[in-house]
Amino acid sequence: MTAATSPPHLTTDPETTERLRRCVLRAVAAAHELVRELRLTEPELHALVRFLTEVGTADEFMLLSDVTHTSILVDTLGQAADAGGATSSNVEGPLYRPGSPVLDTPAVLDHAEQGDDALLLSGRVVEAGTGTPVAGAILDIWQTNQRGLYENQDAAQPEHNLRGRVRCDAEGRYEVRTVVPGPYRIATSGGPVFALLTSLGRHDTRPAHIHVKASAQDHEALTTQLFIAGDPWLEDDVIGAVKPELVITPRPTELPGVVAPRRAFAAGFNIALRPVAGG
């Protein structure tokens, strides 16, 4: 095991060790400050330890980071102040699955035939700053169905439904036939994070969205989300991740095979990737 692959607490790299030391000392100082301010009692401390233990046992620490808006804060601070016209990033979320099928554009992601409204999503991947098309860029896309369920949460959906790695054409164009996603609750398991939200009188709902990881040679990878205009939860996302520039507006259209009561929509979104420095 090398310093590059060791967990931070085991690494011998001086720079990483110093960063770890600074982070730990600052976190402890902040915790002590909070204890003094709130006059935390011993029973409250024990309750906090029990809660964090339950969060770890339930594998919900990332969920806790999300609902406390910590994940989106890290994402926002990590985005360069001068993005150079690149598309805004967003959090990955906990339900990404690597290894989805590679599909050439135009691609079809919906194989469940559950009667959801159809969505044709299209656009181009270009280089930020120049607008030059990025040939062969890969868009790793995943989303829920209209009932707010990912395929690995719904036995009625086939493997990798509404997931795929879409390869753009030589002009950076992509076209994906999918469905209009639905909003969904993120803590329905009844775990410790759900209990916390309930105690605080908060809901656990996210607005409808489509996840995208964009990658291309000589360009920085991008992880983001596209949100649906008109969704009632846009202004009250439980994880606070909605960014206005990432909202798309599906327009009614006609698509082959879509008949009433199903509806068909089309929306466009262009993705701009930052070139790798010195590339």
PDB file of C-alpha atoms in Angstrom:
ATOM      1  CA  MET A   1       0.000   0.000   0.000  1.00  0.00           C
ATOM      2  CA  THR A   2       1.497   3.318  -1.071  1.00  0.00           C
ATOM      3  CA  ALA A   3       1.024   6.787   0.340  1.00  0.00           C
ATOM      4  CA  ALA A   4      -1.102   7.609  -2.709  1.00  0.00           C
ATOM      5  CA  THR A   5      -3.595   4.827  -1.946  1.00  0.00           C
ATOM      6  CA  SER A   6      -3.452   4.719   1.857  1.00  0.00           C
ATOM      7  CA  PRO A   7      -6.360   6.026   3.925  1.00  0.00           C
ATOM      8  CA  PRO A   8      -5.557   9.562   5.121  1.00  0.00           C
ATOM      9  CA  HIS A   9      -4.982   8.424   8.705  1.00  0.00           C
ATOM     10  CA  LEU A  10      -2.347   5.887   7.554  1.00  0.00           C
ATOM     11  CA  THR A  11      -0.523   7.927   4.939  1.00  0.00           C
ATOM     12  CA  THR A  12       3.063   9.021   5.435  1.00  0.00           C
ATOM     13  CA  ASP A  13       2.842  11.799   2.856  1.00  0.00           C
ATOM     14  CA  PRO A  14       3.796  14.996   4.738  1.00  0.00           C
ATOM     15  CA  GLU A  15       1.395  17.265   2.850  1.00  0.00           C
ATOM     16  CA  THR A  16      -1.577  14.935   3.329  1.00  0.00           C
ATOM     17  CA  THR A  17      -0.703  14.388   6.984  1.00  0.00           C
ATOM     18  CA  GLU A  18      -0.548  18.139   7.613  1.00  0.00           C
ATOM     19  CA  ARG A  19      -3.898  18.635   5.874  1.00  0.00           C
ATOM     20  CA  LEU A  20      -5.425  15.876   8.005  1.00  0.00           C
ATOM     21  CA  ARG A  21      -3.978  17.383  11.181  1.00  0.00           C
ATOM     22  CA  ARG A  22      -5.396  20.824  10.355  1.00  0.00           C
ATOM     23  CA  CYS A  23      -8.827  19.408   9.545  1.00  0.00           C
ATOM     24  CA  VAL A  24      -9.016  17.339  12.733  1.00  0.00           C
ATOM     25  CA  LEU A  25      -7.853  20.172  14.987  1.00  0.00           C
ATOM     26  CA  ARG A  26     -10.311  22.600  13.400  1.00  0.00           C
ATOM     27  CA  ALA A  27     -13.182  20.104  13.661  1.00  0.00           C
ATOM     28  CA  VAL A  28     -12.434  19.434  17.341  1.00  0.00           C
ATOM     29  CA  ALA A  29     -12.218  23.164  18.061  1.00  0.00           C
ATOM     30  CA  ALA A  30     -15.577  23.739  16.350  1.00  0.00           C
ATOM     31  CA  ALA A  31     -17.142  20.869  18.307  1.00  0.00           C
ATOM     32  CA  HIS A  32     -15.834  22.249  21.609  1.00  0.00           C
ATOM     33  CA  GLU A  33     -17.145  25.692  20.725  1.00  0.00           C
ATOM     34  CA  LEU A  34     -20.583  24.217  20.031  1.00  0.00           C
ATOM     35  CA  VAL A  35     -20.574  22.270  23.313  1.00  0.00           C
ATOM     36  CA  ARG A  36     -19.794  25.456  25.236  1.00  0.00           C
ATOM     37  CA  GLU A  37     -22.390  27.517  23.377  1.00  0.00           C
ATOM     38  CA  LEU A  38     -25.199  24.974  23.825  1.00  0.00           C
ATOM     39  CA  ARG A  39     -24.072  23.737  27.254  1.00  0.00           C
ATOM     40  CA  LEU A  40     -24.352  20.149  26.007  1.00  0.00           C
ATOM     41  CA  THR A  41     -25.245  17.711  28.789  1.00  0.00           C
ATOM     42  CA  GLU A  42     -23.835  14.231  29.281  1.00  0.00           C
ATOM     43  CA  PRO A  43     -27.156  12.525  28.368  1.00  0.00           C
ATOM     44  CA  GLU A  44     -27.278  14.621  25.190  1.00  0.00           C
ATOM     45  CA  LEU A  45     -23.721  13.600  24.350  1.00  0.00           C
ATOM     46  CA  HIS A  46     -24.634   9.933  24.805  1.00  0.00           C
ATOM     47  CA  ALA A  47     -27.703  10.411  22.587  1.00  0.00           C
ATOM     48  CA  LEU A  48     -25.521  12.017  19.907  1.00  0.00           C
ATOM     49  CA  VAL A  49     -23.046   9.138  20.012  1.00  0.00           C
ATOM     50  CA  ARG A  50     -25.892   6.612  19.735  1.00  0.00           C
ATOM     51  CA  PHE A  51     -27.343   8.495  16.760  1.00  0.00           C
ATOM     52  CA  LEU A  52     -24.016   8.624  14.915  1.00  0.00           C
ATOM     53  CA  THR A  53     -23.462   4.936  15.632  1.00  0.00           C
ATOM     54  CA  GLU A  54     -26.892   4.170  14.136  1.00  0.00           C
ATOM     55  CA  VAL A  55     -26.081   6.312  11.091  1.00  0.00           C
ATOM     56  CA  GLY A  56     -22.902   4.326  10.515  1.00  0.00           C
ATOM     57  CA  THR A  57     -24.619   0.972  11.005  1.00  0.00           C
ATOM     58  CA  ALA A  58     -27.306   1.964   8.494  1.00  0.00           C
ATOM     59  CA  ASP A  59     -24.679   3.275   6.026  1.00  0.00           C
ATOM     60  CA  GLU A  60     -26.401   6.670   6.014  1.00  0.00           C
ATOM     61  CA  PHE A  61     -23.497   9.045   6.584  1.00  0.00           C
ATOM     62  CA  MET A  62     -23.621  10.308   2.990  1.00  0.00           C
ATOM     63  CA  LEU A  63     -27.371  10.752   3.353  1.00  0.00           C
ATOM     64  CA  LEU A  64     -26.762  12.735   6.541  1.00  0.00           C
ATOM     65  CA  SER A  65     -24.235  14.863   4.665  1.00  0.00           C
ATOM     66  CA  ASP A  66     -26.844  15.468   1.963  1.00  0.00           C
ATOM     67  CA  VAL A  67     -29.760  16.478   4.205  1.00  0.00           C
ATOM     68  CA  THR A  68     -27.574  18.814   6.261  1.00  0.00           C
ATOM     69  CA  HIS A  69     -26.642  20.515   2.961  1.00  0.00           C
ATOM     70  CA  THR A  70     -22.987  19.676   3.592  1.00  0.00           C
ATOM     71  CA  SER A  71     -22.602  17.784   0.305  1.00  0.00           C
ATOM     72  CA  ILE A  72     -23.857  20.661  -1.827  1.00  0.00           C
ATOM     73  CA  LEU A  73     -21.715  23.132   0.137  1.00  0.00           C
ATOM     74  CA  VAL A  74     -18.592  21.089  -0.643  1.00  0.00           C
ATOM     75  CA  ASP A  75     -19.675  20.900  -4.297  1.00  0.00           C
ATOM     76  CA  THR A  76     -20.259  24.647  -4.517  1.00  0.00           C
ATOM     77  CA  LEU A  77     -16.966  25.548  -2.841  1.00  0.00           C
ATOM     78  CA  GLY A  78     -15.127  23.064  -5.047  1.00  0.00           C
ATOM     79  CA  GLN A  79     -16.351  24.650  -8.257  1.00  0.00           C
ATOM     80  CA  ALA A  80     -13.801  27.114  -9.559  1.00  0.00           C
ATOM     81  CA  ALA A  81     -14.683  30.759  -8.997  1.00  0.00           C
ATOM     82  CA  ASP A  82     -13.791  31.346 -12.633  1.00  0.00           C
ATOM     83  CA  ALA A  83     -15.510  28.385 -14.252  1.00  0.00           C
ATOM     84  CA  GLY A  84     -14.709  29.725 -17.703  1.00  0.00           C
ATOM     85  CA  GLY A  85     -18.222  29.017 -18.939  1.00  0.00           C
ATOM     86  CA  ALA A  86     -18.233  25.379 -17.817  1.00  0.00           C
ATOM     87  CA  THR A  87     -21.503  23.746 -16.810  1.00  0.00           C
ATOM     88  CA  SER A  88     -22.209  23.888 -13.078  1.00  0.00           C
ATOM     89  CA  SER A  89     -21.443  20.746 -11.125  1.00  0.00           C
ATOM     90  CA  ASN A  90     -23.705  19.044  -8.593  1.00  0.00           C
ATOM     91  CA  VAL A  91     -23.593  16.196  -6.091  1.00  0.00           C
ATOM     92  CA  GLU A  92     -23.411  12.609  -7.325  1.00  0.00           C
ATOM     93  CA  GLY A  93     -25.890  11.136  -4.869  1.00  0.00           C
ATOM     94  CA  PRO A  94     -25.818   7.617  -3.413  1.00  0.00           C
ATOM     95  CA  LEU A  95     -27.447   5.628  -6.229  1.00  0.00           C
ATOM     96  CA  TYR A  96     -24.878   5.813  -9.019  1.00  0.00           C
ATOM     97  CA  ARG A  97     -23.996   2.409 -10.497  1.00  0.00           C
ATOM     98  CA  PRO A  98     -20.777   2.030 -12.495  1.00  0.00           C
ATOM     99  CA  GLY A  99     -20.718  -0.191 -15.544  1.00  0.00           C
ATOM    100  CA  SER A 100     -23.940   0.866 -17.257  1.00  0.00           C
ATOM    101  CA  PRO A 101     -24.234  -0.165 -20.936  1.00  0.00           C
ATOM    102  CA  VAL A 102     -22.363   1.974 -23.480  1.00  0.00           C
ATOM    103  CA  LEU A 103     -24.797   3.313 -26.091  1.00  0.00           C
ATOM    104  CA  ASP A 104     -24.190   5.345 -29.225  1.00  0.00           C
ATOM    105  CA  THR A 105     -26.366   8.374 -29.802  1.00  0.00           C
ATOM    106  CA  PRO A 106     -29.312   8.382 -30.421  1.00  0.00           C
ATOM    107  CA  ALA A 107     -29.848   6.176 -27.372  1.00  0.00           C
ATOM    108  CA  VAL A 108     -32.870   4.670 -25.638  1.00  0.00           C
ATOM    109  CA  LEU A 109     -32.772   4.354 -21.839  1.00  0.00           C
ATOM    110  CA  ASP A 110     -36.373   3.355 -21.104  1.00  0.00           C
ATOM    111  CA  HIS A 111     -36.923  -0.395 -21.426  1.00  0.00           C
ATOM    112  CA  ALA A 112     -39.572  -0.894 -18.736  1.00  0.00           C
ATOM    113  CA  GLU A 113     -42.701   0.136 -20.680  1.00  0.00           C
ATOM    114  CA  GLN A 114     -44.423   1.300 -17.492  1.00  0.00           C
ATOM    115  CA  GLY A 115     -46.500   3.971 -19.212  1.00  0.00           C
ATOM    116  CA  ASP A 116     -44.413   6.938 -18.050  1.00  0.00           C
ATOM    117  CA  ASP A 117     -44.415  10.148 -20.065  1.00  0.00           C
ATOM    118  CA  ALA A 118     -41.618  10.072 -22.649  1.00  0.00           C
ATOM    119  CA  LEU A 119     -38.782  12.599 -22.743  1.00  0.00           C
ATOM    120  CA  LEU A 120     -36.393  13.273 -25.610  1.00  0.00           C
ATOM    121  CA  LEU A 121     -33.309  14.956 -24.153  1.00  0.00           C
ATOM    122  CA  SER A 122     -30.748  16.320 -26.585  1.00  0.00           C
ATOM    123  CA  GLY A 123     -27.908  18.784 -26.871  1.00  0.00           C
ATOM    124  CA  ARG A 124     -24.188  19.106 -27.457  1.00  0.00           C
ATOM    125  CA  VAL A 125     -21.042  18.704 -25.412  1.00  0.00           C
ATOM    126  CA  VAL A 126     -18.635  21.550 -26.108  1.00  0.00           C
ATOM    127  CA  GLU A 127     -15.406  22.905 -24.698  1.00  0.00           C
ATOM    128  CA  ALA A 128     -15.927  25.716 -22.208  1.00  0.00           C
ATOM    129  CA  GLY A 129     -14.609  29.039 -23.443  1.00  0.00           C
ATOM    130  CA  THR A 130     -14.297  28.089 -27.104  1.00  0.00           C
ATOM    131  CA  GLY A 131     -17.557  26.282 -27.858  1.00  0.00           C
ATOM    132  CA  THR A 132     -15.635  23.673 -29.839  1.00  0.00           C
ATOM    133  CA  PRO A 133     -17.604  20.395 -30.074  1.00  0.00           C
ATOM    134  CA  VAL A 134     -16.151  17.586 -27.966  1.00  0.00           C
ATOM    135  CA  ALA A 135     -16.266  14.523 -30.199  1.00  0.00           C
ATOM    136  CA  GLY A 136     -17.014  11.193 -28.546  1.00  0.00           C
ATOM    137  CA  ALA A 137     -17.739  12.580 -25.092  1.00  0.00           C
ATOM    138  CA  ILE A 138     -19.395  10.067 -22.765  1.00  0.00           C
ATOM    139  CA  LEU A 139     -22.507  10.989 -20.776  1.00  0.00           C
ATOM    140  CA  ASP A 140     -23.174   8.543 -17.941  1.00  0.00           C
ATOM    141  CA  ILE A 141     -26.872   9.099 -17.225  1.00  0.00           C
ATOM    142  CA  TRP A 142     -29.126   7.695 -14.505  1.00  0.00           C
ATOM    143  CA  GLN A 143     -32.541   8.666 -13.170  1.00  0.00           C
ATOM    144  CA  THR A 144     -35.802   7.485 -11.617  1.00  0.00           C
ATOM    145  CA  ASN A 145     -39.003   6.594 -13.391  1.00  0.00           C
ATOM    146  CA  GLN A 146     -42.055   8.834 -13.084  1.00  0.00           C
ATOM    147  CA  ARG A 147     -42.904   7.259  -9.726  1.00  0.00           C
ATOM    148  CA  GLY A 148     -39.558   8.269  -8.305  1.00  0.00           C
ATOM    149  CA  LEU A 149     -37.922   4.828  -8.294  1.00  0.00           C
ATOM    150  CA  TYR A 150     -34.461   3.902  -9.565  1.00  0.00           C
ATOM    151  CA  GLU A 151     -34.220   0.514 -11.282  1.00  0.00           C
ATOM    152  CA  ASN A 152     -32.365  -1.043  -8.348  1.00  0.00           C
ATOM    153  CA  GLN A 153     -35.264  -0.035  -6.089  1.00  0.00           C
ATOM    154  CA  ASP A 154     -38.016  -1.430  -8.323  1.00  0.00           C
ATOM    155  CA  ALA A 155     -38.358  -5.111  -9.217  1.00  0.00           C
ATOM    156  CA  ALA A 156     -40.627  -4.181 -12.143  1.00  0.00           C
ATOM    157  CA  GLN A 157     -37.774  -2.439 -13.969  1.00  0.00           C
ATOM    158  CA  PRO A 158     -35.150  -4.423 -15.907  1.00  0.00           C
ATOM    159  CA  GLU A 159     -31.451  -4.264 -15.057  1.00  0.00           C
ATOM    160  CA  HIS A 160     -29.896  -0.867 -15.831  1.00  0.00           C
ATOM    161  CA  ASN A 161     -33.231   0.626 -16.890  1.00  0.00           C
ATOM    162  CA  LEU A 162     -32.978   4.406 -17.205  1.00  0.00           C
ATOM    163  CA  ARG A 163     -29.190   4.128 -16.991  1.00  0.00           C
ATOM    164  CA  GLY A 164     -26.601   4.259 -19.739  1.00  0.00           C
ATOM    165  CA  ARG A 165     -23.285   5.668 -20.899  1.00  0.00           C
ATOM    166  CA  VAL A 166     -24.149   7.589 -24.038  1.00  0.00           C
ATOM    167  CA  ARG A 167     -21.364   8.279 -26.544  1.00  0.00           C
ATOM    168  CA  CYS A 168     -21.750  11.603 -28.365  1.00  0.00           C
ATOM    169  CA  ASP A 169     -21.155  11.806 -32.111  1.00  0.00           C
ATOM    170  CA  ALA A 170     -18.272  13.514 -33.911  1.00  0.00           C
ATOM    171  CA  GLU A 171     -19.941  16.910 -33.443  1.00  0.00           C
ATOM    172  CA  GLY A 172     -20.499  16.419 -29.727  1.00  0.00           C
ATOM    173  CA  ARG A 173     -24.215  15.868 -30.207  1.00  0.00           C
ATOM    174  CA  TYR A 174     -26.287  13.543 -28.058  1.00  0.00           C
ATOM    175  CA  GLU A 175     -29.917  12.431 -28.132  1.00  0.00           C
ATOM    176  CA  VAL A 176     -31.481  10.300 -25.419  1.00  0.00           C
ATOM    177  CA  ARG A 177     -34.987   8.905 -25.295  1.00  0.00           C
ATOM    178  CA  THR A 178     -35.982   8.399 -21.682  1.00  0.00           C
ATOM    179  CA  VAL A 179     -38.921   9.248 -19.412  1.00  0.00           C
ATOM    180  CA  VAL A 180     -39.886  12.275 -17.368  1.00  0.00           C
ATOM    181  CA  PRO A 181     -38.552  11.498 -13.883  1.00  0.00           C
ATOM    182  CA  GLY A 182     -40.601  12.039 -10.763  1.00  0.00           C
ATOM    183  CA  PRO A 183     -39.790  13.541  -7.366  1.00  0.00           C
ATOM    184  CA  TYR A 184     -39.016  11.057  -4.633  1.00  0.00           C
ATOM    185  CA  ARG A 185     -38.404  10.639  -0.929  1.00  0.00           C
ATOM    186  CA  ILE A 186     -34.812   9.866   0.016  1.00  0.00           C
ATOM    187  CA  ALA A 187     -35.228   8.450   3.532  1.00  0.00           C
ATOM    188  CA  THR A 188     -38.219   6.130   3.327  1.00  0.00           C
ATOM    189  CA  SER A 189     -36.331   3.254   4.952  1.00  0.00           C
ATOM    190  CA  GLY A 190     -37.212   4.582   8.377  1.00  0.00           C
ATOM    191  CA  GLY A 191     -33.535   4.789   9.341  1.00  0.00           C
ATOM    192  CA  PRO A 192     -31.856   7.263  11.687  1.00  0.00           C
ATOM    193  CA  VAL A 193     -31.722  10.109   9.149  1.00  0.00           C
ATOM    194  CA  PHE A 194     -35.467   9.771   8.529  1.00  0.00           C
ATOM    195  CA  ALA A 195     -36.013   9.858  12.303  1.00  0.00           C
ATOM    196  CA  LEU A 196     -33.922  13.024  12.530  1.00  0.00           C
ATOM    197  CA  LEU A 197     -35.860  14.749   9.746  1.00  0.00           C
ATOM    198  CA  THR A 198     -39.139  13.747  11.382  1.00  0.00           C
ATOM    199  CA  SER A 199     -38.002  15.116  14.747  1.00  0.00           C
ATOM    200  CA  LEU A 200     -37.106  18.413  13.067  1.00  0.00           C
ATOM    201  CA  GLY A 201     -40.422  18.590  11.210  1.00  0.00           C
ATOM    202  CA  ARG A 202     -38.686  18.401   7.830  1.00  0.00           C
ATOM    203  CA  HIS A 203     -39.772  16.506   4.731  1.00  0.00           C
ATOM    204  CA  ASP A 204     -37.453  14.101   2.880  1.00  0.00           C
ATOM    205  CA  THR A 205     -38.388  14.851  -0.743  1.00  0.00           C
ATOM    206  CA  ARG A 206     -36.179  15.696  -3.708  1.00  0.00           C
ATOM    207  CA  PRO A 207     -37.452  17.343  -6.906  1.00  0.00           C
ATOM    208  CA  ALA A 208     -37.338  15.320 -10.122  1.00  0.00           C
ATOM    209  CA  HIS A 209     -33.881  15.276 -11.680  1.00  0.00           C
ATOM    210  CA  ILE A 210     -31.576  13.476 -14.094  1.00  0.00           C
ATOM    211  CA  HIS A 211     -28.001  12.653 -13.079  1.00  0.00           C
ATOM    212  CA  VAL A 212     -25.192  13.145 -15.605  1.00  0.00           C
ATOM    213  CA  LYS A 213     -21.464  12.386 -15.409  1.00  0.00           C
ATOM    214  CA  ALA A 214     -19.714  13.813 -18.468  1.00  0.00           C
ATOM    215  CA  SER A 215     -16.191  12.814 -19.464  1.00  0.00           C
ATOM    216  CA  ALA A 216     -13.941  13.292 -22.468  1.00  0.00           C
ATOM    217  CA  GLN A 217     -10.256  13.067 -23.288  1.00  0.00           C
ATOM    218  CA  ASP A 218      -8.257  16.196 -22.352  1.00  0.00           C
ATOM    219  CA  HIS A 219     -11.222  17.632 -20.425  1.00  0.00           C
ATOM    220  CA  GLU A 220     -12.117  17.736 -16.750  1.00  0.00           C
ATOM    221  CA  ALA A 221     -14.856  15.302 -15.758  1.00  0.00           C
ATOM    222  CA  LEU A 222     -18.172  16.813 -14.684  1.00  0.00           C
ATOM    223  CA  THR A 223     -20.831  15.431 -12.363  1.00  0.00           C
ATOM    224  CA  THR A 224     -24.117  17.316 -12.365  1.00  0.00           C
ATOM    225  CA  GLN A 225     -27.913  17.059 -12.250  1.00  0.00           C
ATOM    226  CA  LEU A 226     -30.655  18.410 -14.503  1.00  0.00           C
ATOM    227  CA  PHE A 227     -33.887  19.511 -12.842  1.00  0.00           C
ATOM    228  CA  ILE A 228     -37.381  19.712 -14.332  1.00  0.00           C
ATOM    229  CA  ALA A 229     -39.103  23.098 -14.555  1.00  0.00           C
ATOM    230  CA  GLY A 230     -42.438  23.255 -12.767  1.00  0.00           C
ATOM    231  CA  ASP A 231     -41.613  20.587 -10.199  1.00  0.00           C
ATOM    232  CA  PRO A 232     -43.308  21.562  -6.904  1.00  0.00           C
ATOM    233  CA  TRP A 233     -40.162  20.732  -4.905  1.00  0.00           C
ATOM    234  CA  LEU A 234     -37.715  22.914  -6.839  1.00  0.00           C
ATOM    235  CA  GLU A 235     -37.771  25.566  -4.124  1.00  0.00           C
ATOM    236  CA  ASP A 236     -37.606  23.075  -1.252  1.00  0.00           C
ATOM    237  CA  ASP A 237     -35.155  20.318  -2.158  1.00  0.00           C
ATOM    238  CA  VAL A 238     -34.340  18.391   1.024  1.00  0.00           C
ATOM    239  CA  ILE A 239     -30.626  18.433   0.133  1.00  0.00           C
ATOM    240  CA  GLY A 240     -30.660  22.010  -1.219  1.00  0.00           C
ATOM    241  CA  ALA A 241     -28.999  21.060  -4.502  1.00  0.00           C
ATOM    242  CA  VAL A 242     -31.146  22.870  -7.091  1.00  0.00           C
ATOM    243  CA  LYS A 243     -29.225  25.366  -9.224  1.00  0.00           C
ATOM    244  CA  PRO A 244     -31.319  27.572 -11.555  1.00  0.00           C
ATOM    245  CA  GLU A 245     -28.893  27.153 -14.453  1.00  0.00           C
ATOM    246  CA  LEU A 246     -29.459  23.379 -14.340  1.00  0.00           C
ATOM    247  CA  VAL A 247     -33.255  23.538 -14.750  1.00  0.00           C
ATOM    248  CA  ILE A 248     -34.568  22.275 -18.100  1.00  0.00           C
ATOM    249  CA  THR A 249     -38.026  22.971 -19.532  1.00  0.00           C
ATOM    250  CA  PRO A 250     -39.606  20.001 -21.331  1.00  0.00           C
ATOM    251  CA  ARG A 251     -41.969  21.074 -24.136  1.00  0.00           C
ATOM    252  CA  PRO A 252     -44.831  18.960 -25.502  1.00  0.00           C
ATOM    253  CA  THR A 253     -43.919  17.121 -28.698  1.00  0.00           C
ATOM    254  CA  GLU A 254     -44.750  13.983 -30.664  1.00  0.00           C
ATOM    255  CA  LEU A 255     -42.642  10.833 -30.499  1.00  0.00           C
ATOM    256  CA  PRO A 256     -43.103   7.514 -32.308  1.00  0.00           C
ATOM    257  CA  GLY A 257     -44.973   4.962 -30.234  1.00  0.00           C
ATOM    258  CA  VAL A 258     -46.255   7.431 -27.653  1.00  0.00           C
ATOM    259  CA  VAL A 259     -50.055   7.457 -27.591  1.00  0.00           C
ATOM    260  CA  ALA A 260     -52.586   8.765 -25.071  1.00  0.00           C
ATOM    261  CA  PRO A 261     -52.759   8.716 -22.144  1.00  0.00           C
ATOM    262  CA  ARG A 262     -48.958   8.897 -22.341  1.00  0.00           C
ATOM    263  CA  ARG A 263     -47.493  12.246 -23.230  1.00  0.00           C
ATOM    264  CA  ALA A 264     -44.263  13.137 -25.024  1.00  0.00           C
ATOM    265  CA  PHE A 265     -41.870  15.976 -24.214  1.00  0.00           C
ATOM    266  CA  ALA A 266     -38.576  17.285 -25.551  1.00  0.00           C
ATOM    267  CA  ALA A 267     -35.888  19.322 -23.819  1.00  0.00           C
ATOM    268  CA  GLY A 268     -32.424  20.531 -24.716  1.00  0.00           C
ATOM    269  CA  PHE A 269     -29.315  21.055 -22.622  1.00  0.00           C
ATOM    270  CA  ASN A 270     -25.772  21.780 -23.747  1.00  0.00           C
ATOM    271  CA  ILE A 271     -22.850  20.722 -21.566  1.00  0.00           C
ATOM    272  CA  ALA A 272     -19.591  22.677 -21.460  1.00  0.00           C
ATOM    273  CA  LEU A 273     -16.456  20.920 -20.175  1.00  0.00           C
ATOM    274  CA  ARG A 274     -13.312  22.660 -18.985  1.00  0.00           C
ATOM    275  CA  PRO A 275     -10.159  21.650 -20.864  1.00  0.00           C
ATOM    276  CA  VAL A 276      -7.446  20.080 -18.751  1.00  0.00           C
ATOM    277  CA  ALA A 277      -4.819  22.659 -17.875  1.00  0.00           C
ATOM    278  CA  GLY A 278      -1.871  22.275 -20.213  1.00  0.00           C
ATOM    279  CA  GLY A 279      -3.765  19.724 -22.309  1.00  0.00           C
TER     280      GLY A 279
END
